[in-house]
Amino acid sequence: MAKVVLDAGHGGVEPGAVHEGRQEKDDTLRLTLAVGEILEDNGVEVVYTRTEDVYDTPLQKAQIANAEGGDFFVSFHRNSSPEANQYSGVESLVYDLSGEKVALAEAINEELAEVGFRDLGVKERPDLIVLKRTQMPAVLVEVGFLNTDADNQLFDGQFAAIAEAIAGGILSTLESGGYPGGDYDSGANGGSTPKLYRVQTGAYRNRSYAEDLLYRLQQQNYPAFLLYDDGLYKVQVGAFAQLDNAVKMEAALRRAGYSTFITTEAKIE
């Protein structure tokens, strides 16, 4: 089963952004719980860094996530600008522009743009502790500006759709990344046997070469693994129930400079 850690930004003595009595910590908690409920209804195990109005440091939140070993970490925030109604839109922050965290951030932004937010893009923020110290792909989502009237009207008026959009972005990324809990095809005996597509990035007779490639992919947060088959050490990424998702992963890997092809057979070592 896939596991996602959800973090409601700020809390307790740290309200976050404040505008005309509205506090960021309240919006983030409400949204986090709504997204988590949708994920749980879709078979994802959800861990919350907080479910009440309490404060933990960003490092403590990262430590909670690391102790739970989630597949993704998503932190919810509301943005703020120096002047009211100065800016509008959503943006997602990541430690660097590589790996599955970028795919997750882009998926969430795209879904929120469908709801009506302006997509301000995905940006690097290596200085943020919850992105720097988490040991899994991590995204911080700024869901509109707290001091922009249009964004608040959208946040309140389309709240359910916003929660569905964010959950949809997380679910689609989990599936496209081949994380546990995906769809399965019916087997020849009527049972539930996985027919999975994998993206192969290399095959070597020398194991150390394969391990070097594996390490590089994993450092970029790709769900890569090593297997031995027909005298070769093969490096593959993901295990996809649907071919379309494998094609998306292959395209992402090629954009990152890897040589790839899609396969359906593997004997995992």
Short mmCIF file of C-alpha atoms in Angstrom, two decimals:
data_model
loop_
_atom_site.label_atom_id
_atom_site.label_comp_id
_atom_site.label_asym_id
_atom_site.label_seq_id
_atom_site.Cartn_x
_atom_site.Cartn_y
_atom_site.Cartn_z
CA MET A 1 0.00 0.00 0.00
CA ALA A 2 1.26 3.44 -0.90
CA LYS A 3 1.87 5.82 1.99
CA VAL A 4 1.73 9.62 1.83
CA VAL A 5 2.70 12.04 4.60
CA LEU A 6 0.56 15.20 4.66
CA ASP A 7 1.72 18.29 6.51
CA ALA A 8 -0.58 21.17 7.46
CA GLY A 9 1.76 24.15 7.45
CA HIS A 10 2.32 26.18 10.62
CA GLY A 11 0.02 25.66 13.63
CA GLY A 12 -0.25 26.54 17.31
CA VAL A 13 1.77 29.63 18.20
CA GLU A 14 2.87 29.97 14.55
CA PRO A 15 -0.15 31.17 12.52
CA GLY A 16 1.68 31.65 9.25
CA ALA A 17 0.29 34.39 7.02
CA VAL A 18 -2.50 36.49 8.51
CA HIS A 19 -4.95 38.74 6.66
CA GLU A 20 -8.04 40.44 8.10
CA GLY A 21 -8.35 37.83 10.83
CA ARG A 22 -7.78 34.88 8.51
CA GLN A 23 -4.87 32.63 9.50
CA GLU A 24 -2.89 30.37 7.21
CA LYS A 25 -2.64 27.60 9.82
CA ASP A 26 -6.44 27.15 9.82
CA ASP A 27 -6.74 26.92 6.04
CA THR A 28 -3.88 24.45 5.76
CA LEU A 29 -5.26 22.12 8.44
CA ARG A 30 -8.72 22.10 6.93
CA LEU A 31 -7.31 21.35 3.47
CA THR A 32 -4.88 18.70 4.71
CA LEU A 33 -7.63 16.74 6.44
CA ALA A 34 -9.89 16.95 3.38
CA VAL A 35 -7.16 15.73 1.00
CA GLY A 36 -6.20 12.96 3.41
CA GLU A 37 -9.76 11.68 3.58
CA ILE A 38 -9.93 11.41 -0.20
CA LEU A 39 -6.59 9.58 -0.36
CA GLU A 40 -7.68 7.15 2.35
CA ASP A 41 -10.92 6.47 0.45
CA ASN A 42 -8.72 5.50 -2.51
CA GLY A 43 -6.64 3.00 -0.55
CA VAL A 44 -3.65 5.18 0.34
CA GLU A 45 -2.23 5.10 3.85
CA VAL A 46 -2.05 8.68 5.13
CA VAL A 47 0.17 10.02 7.91
CA TYR A 48 -0.51 13.53 9.25
CA THR A 49 2.16 15.69 10.89
CA ARG A 50 -0.70 17.36 12.78
CA THR A 51 -4.47 17.01 13.02
CA GLU A 52 -4.96 19.76 15.60
CA ASP A 53 -3.85 23.34 16.19
CA VAL A 54 -0.37 22.49 17.48
CA TYR A 55 3.12 23.59 16.48
CA ASP A 56 6.07 21.44 15.50
CA THR A 57 9.26 22.79 13.98
CA PRO A 58 9.90 22.09 10.28
CA LEU A 59 12.68 19.71 11.34
CA GLN A 60 10.29 17.80 13.60
CA LYS A 61 7.86 17.48 10.70
CA ALA A 62 10.60 16.09 8.47
CA GLN A 63 11.56 13.66 11.22
CA ILE A 64 7.95 12.47 11.52
CA ALA A 65 7.88 11.82 7.78
CA ASN A 66 11.21 10.00 7.79
CA ALA A 67 10.18 7.81 10.71
CA GLU A 68 7.04 6.79 8.82
CA GLY A 69 8.87 6.14 5.57
CA GLY A 70 6.25 7.58 3.24
CA ASP A 71 6.38 7.46 -0.55
CA PHE A 72 5.66 11.20 -0.78
CA PHE A 73 5.63 14.19 1.59
CA VAL A 74 3.22 17.02 0.75
CA SER A 75 3.16 20.22 2.82
CA PHE A 76 0.21 22.63 2.46
CA HIS A 77 0.56 26.40 2.74
CA ARG A 78 -1.10 29.65 1.62
CA ASN A 79 1.07 32.29 0.02
CA SER A 80 1.29 35.97 0.96
CA SER A 81 2.50 39.14 -0.78
CA PRO A 82 3.74 42.50 0.55
CA GLU A 83 0.52 44.20 -0.52
CA ALA A 84 -3.04 42.85 -0.58
CA ASN A 85 -4.30 41.69 -4.00
CA GLN A 86 -0.81 42.07 -5.47
CA TYR A 87 -0.43 38.50 -6.76
CA SER A 88 -2.65 35.52 -7.45
CA GLY A 89 -2.16 31.83 -8.15
CA VAL A 90 -0.68 28.55 -6.95
CA GLU A 91 2.92 27.43 -6.96
CA SER A 92 4.71 24.33 -5.76
CA LEU A 93 8.17 24.31 -4.22
CA VAL A 94 10.71 21.46 -4.40
CA TYR A 95 14.28 21.00 -3.22
CA ASP A 96 15.55 20.81 -6.81
CA LEU A 97 14.09 20.32 -10.26
CA SER A 98 14.69 16.57 -10.60
CA GLY A 99 12.93 13.29 -9.98
CA GLU A 100 9.44 12.28 -9.01
CA LYS A 101 8.88 15.29 -6.77
CA VAL A 102 8.77 17.49 -9.87
CA ALA A 103 6.23 15.20 -11.53
CA LEU A 104 4.11 15.36 -8.36
CA ALA A 105 4.36 19.15 -8.14
CA GLU A 106 3.44 19.58 -11.79
CA ALA A 107 0.48 17.20 -11.46
CA ILE A 108 -0.89 19.10 -8.45
CA ASN A 109 -0.45 22.48 -10.16
CA GLU A 110 -2.16 21.26 -13.31
CA GLU A 111 -5.12 19.94 -11.35
CA LEU A 112 -5.46 23.20 -9.40
CA ALA A 113 -5.31 25.20 -12.63
CA GLU A 114 -8.35 23.23 -13.80
CA VAL A 115 -10.20 24.45 -10.71
CA GLY A 116 -9.44 28.06 -11.64
CA PHE A 117 -6.12 29.04 -10.06
CA ARG A 118 -3.36 30.63 -12.09
CA ASP A 119 -0.43 28.19 -12.32
CA LEU A 120 2.73 30.01 -11.18
CA GLY A 121 4.88 26.93 -11.78
CA VAL A 122 7.29 24.72 -9.86
CA LYS A 123 10.26 26.40 -8.18
CA GLU A 124 13.43 25.28 -6.43
CA ARG A 125 13.72 26.07 -2.71
CA PRO A 126 16.67 24.10 -1.32
CA ASP A 127 16.67 26.22 1.84
CA LEU A 128 13.36 24.90 3.21
CA ILE A 129 13.86 22.30 5.95
CA VAL A 130 10.77 20.23 5.09
CA LEU A 131 12.12 19.84 1.54
CA LYS A 132 15.78 19.49 2.47
CA ARG A 133 15.55 17.04 5.36
CA THR A 134 12.81 14.67 4.18
CA GLN A 135 14.08 11.38 2.81
CA MET A 136 11.30 10.93 0.22
CA PRO A 137 10.10 13.09 -2.69
CA ALA A 138 8.70 16.23 -1.05
CA VAL A 139 6.54 19.08 -2.36
CA LEU A 140 5.34 22.25 -0.63
CA VAL A 141 2.14 23.59 -2.23
CA GLU A 142 1.20 27.26 -1.90
CA VAL A 143 -2.57 27.10 -2.50
CA GLY A 144 -3.28 30.69 -3.51
CA PHE A 145 -2.48 33.96 -1.74
CA LEU A 146 -4.05 34.49 1.66
CA ASN A 147 -4.16 38.26 1.15
CA THR A 148 -5.71 38.16 -2.33
CA ASP A 149 -9.51 38.36 -2.39
CA ALA A 150 -9.93 36.38 -5.61
CA ASP A 151 -7.82 33.48 -4.32
CA ASN A 152 -9.73 33.39 -1.03
CA GLN A 153 -13.05 33.39 -2.85
CA LEU A 154 -11.85 30.46 -4.94
CA PHE A 155 -10.44 28.64 -1.90
CA ASP A 156 -13.74 28.95 -0.04
CA GLY A 157 -16.15 28.57 -2.93
CA GLN A 158 -14.40 25.62 -4.57
CA PHE A 159 -12.91 24.00 -1.48
CA ALA A 160 -14.15 20.47 -2.23
CA ALA A 161 -12.93 20.72 -5.82
CA ILE A 162 -9.54 21.95 -4.62
CA ALA A 163 -9.17 19.01 -2.25
CA GLU A 164 -10.19 16.63 -5.04
CA ALA A 165 -7.70 18.27 -7.42
CA ILE A 166 -4.76 17.92 -5.05
CA ALA A 167 -5.68 14.35 -4.17
CA GLY A 168 -6.05 13.59 -7.88
CA GLY A 169 -2.56 14.91 -8.58
CA ILE A 170 -1.12 12.75 -5.81
CA LEU A 171 -3.01 9.63 -6.91
CA SER A 172 -2.05 10.00 -10.57
CA THR A 173 1.62 10.42 -9.63
CA LEU A 174 1.52 7.38 -7.36
CA GLU A 175 0.07 5.31 -10.17
CA SER A 176 2.42 6.61 -12.85
CA GLY A 177 5.39 5.99 -10.56
CA GLY A 178 4.47 2.36 -10.00
CA TYR A 179 4.06 2.67 -6.24
CA PRO A 180 2.31 -0.14 -4.31
CA GLY A 181 -1.46 -0.20 -4.45
CA GLY A 182 -1.90 0.34 -8.19
CA ASP A 183 -4.37 -1.36 -10.52
CA TYR A 184 -3.99 -5.02 -11.45
CA ASP A 185 -5.18 -7.01 -14.46
CA SER A 186 -7.02 -10.28 -14.12
CA GLY A 187 -4.76 -13.30 -14.53
CA ALA A 188 -5.29 -16.39 -16.64
CA ASN A 189 -6.79 -18.26 -13.70
CA GLY A 190 -9.14 -15.44 -12.81
CA GLY A 191 -6.90 -14.31 -9.96
CA SER A 192 -5.39 -10.91 -9.34
CA THR A 193 -1.95 -11.12 -10.96
CA PRO A 194 0.01 -8.03 -11.83
CA LYS A 195 0.70 -7.26 -15.48
CA LEU A 196 3.20 -4.48 -15.11
CA TYR A 197 5.16 -2.31 -17.50
CA ARG A 198 8.66 -1.24 -16.51
CA VAL A 199 11.01 1.31 -18.03
CA GLN A 200 14.51 -0.10 -18.48
CA THR A 201 17.41 2.35 -18.41
CA GLY A 202 20.41 0.04 -18.68
CA ALA A 203 21.74 -3.54 -18.76
CA TYR A 204 25.30 -4.49 -17.77
CA ARG A 205 27.39 -7.60 -17.26
CA ASN A 206 29.34 -5.69 -14.61
CA ARG A 207 27.18 -5.23 -11.52
CA SER A 208 29.06 -2.11 -10.34
CA TYR A 209 28.06 -0.24 -13.51
CA ALA A 210 24.43 -1.12 -12.90
CA GLU A 211 24.67 -0.04 -9.28
CA ASP A 212 26.15 3.31 -10.31
CA LEU A 213 23.16 3.95 -12.58
CA LEU A 214 20.73 2.73 -9.92
CA TYR A 215 22.21 5.11 -7.36
CA ARG A 216 22.00 8.05 -9.76
CA LEU A 217 18.33 7.37 -10.52
CA GLN A 218 17.43 6.93 -6.87
CA GLN A 219 19.22 10.16 -5.98
CA GLN A 220 16.88 11.87 -8.44
CA ASN A 221 13.92 10.21 -6.66
CA TYR A 222 13.01 7.82 -9.47
CA PRO A 223 11.55 4.49 -8.19
CA ALA A 224 14.43 2.47 -9.65
CA PHE A 225 15.48 -1.09 -8.82
CA LEU A 226 18.04 -3.68 -9.90
CA LEU A 227 17.38 -7.17 -11.24
CA TYR A 228 19.45 -9.98 -12.73
CA ASP A 229 18.20 -11.70 -15.89
CA ASP A 230 19.88 -13.60 -18.74
CA GLY A 231 23.36 -12.86 -17.42
CA LEU A 232 22.75 -9.11 -17.20
CA TYR A 233 22.20 -6.68 -14.34
CA LYS A 234 19.25 -4.59 -15.46
CA VAL A 235 18.18 -1.24 -14.05
CA GLN A 236 14.47 -0.56 -14.33
CA VAL A 237 12.12 2.17 -13.13
CA GLY A 238 8.55 1.76 -11.87
CA ALA A 239 5.99 -1.01 -12.23
CA PHE A 240 2.98 0.35 -14.08
CA ALA A 241 -0.42 -1.25 -14.49
CA GLN A 242 -1.20 0.98 -17.47
CA LEU A 243 1.01 1.43 -20.51
CA ASP A 244 0.22 5.16 -20.76
CA ASN A 245 1.83 5.73 -17.36
CA ALA A 246 4.94 3.82 -18.38
CA VAL A 247 5.14 5.97 -21.50
CA LYS A 248 4.98 9.12 -19.36
CA MET A 249 7.80 7.86 -17.15
CA GLU A 250 9.87 6.90 -20.19
CA ALA A 251 9.42 10.41 -21.60
CA ALA A 252 10.50 11.97 -18.30
CA LEU A 253 13.60 9.76 -18.16
CA ARG A 254 14.53 10.60 -21.74
CA ARG A 255 14.17 14.31 -21.00
CA ALA A 256 16.60 13.73 -18.13
CA GLY A 257 19.09 12.21 -20.57
CA TYR A 258 18.57 8.47 -20.05
CA SER A 259 18.30 5.83 -22.79
CA THR A 260 15.17 3.75 -22.23
CA PHE A 261 12.73 1.17 -23.45
CA ILE A 262 9.57 -0.37 -21.98
CA THR A 263 9.42 -4.00 -20.92
CA THR A 264 6.85 -6.24 -19.21
CA GLU A 265 9.09 -9.06 -18.01
CA ALA A 266 11.43 -9.05 -15.05
CA LYS A 267 12.81 -11.39 -12.39
CA ILE A 268 13.54 -9.10 -9.49
CA GLU A 269 16.70 -10.10 -7.68
#
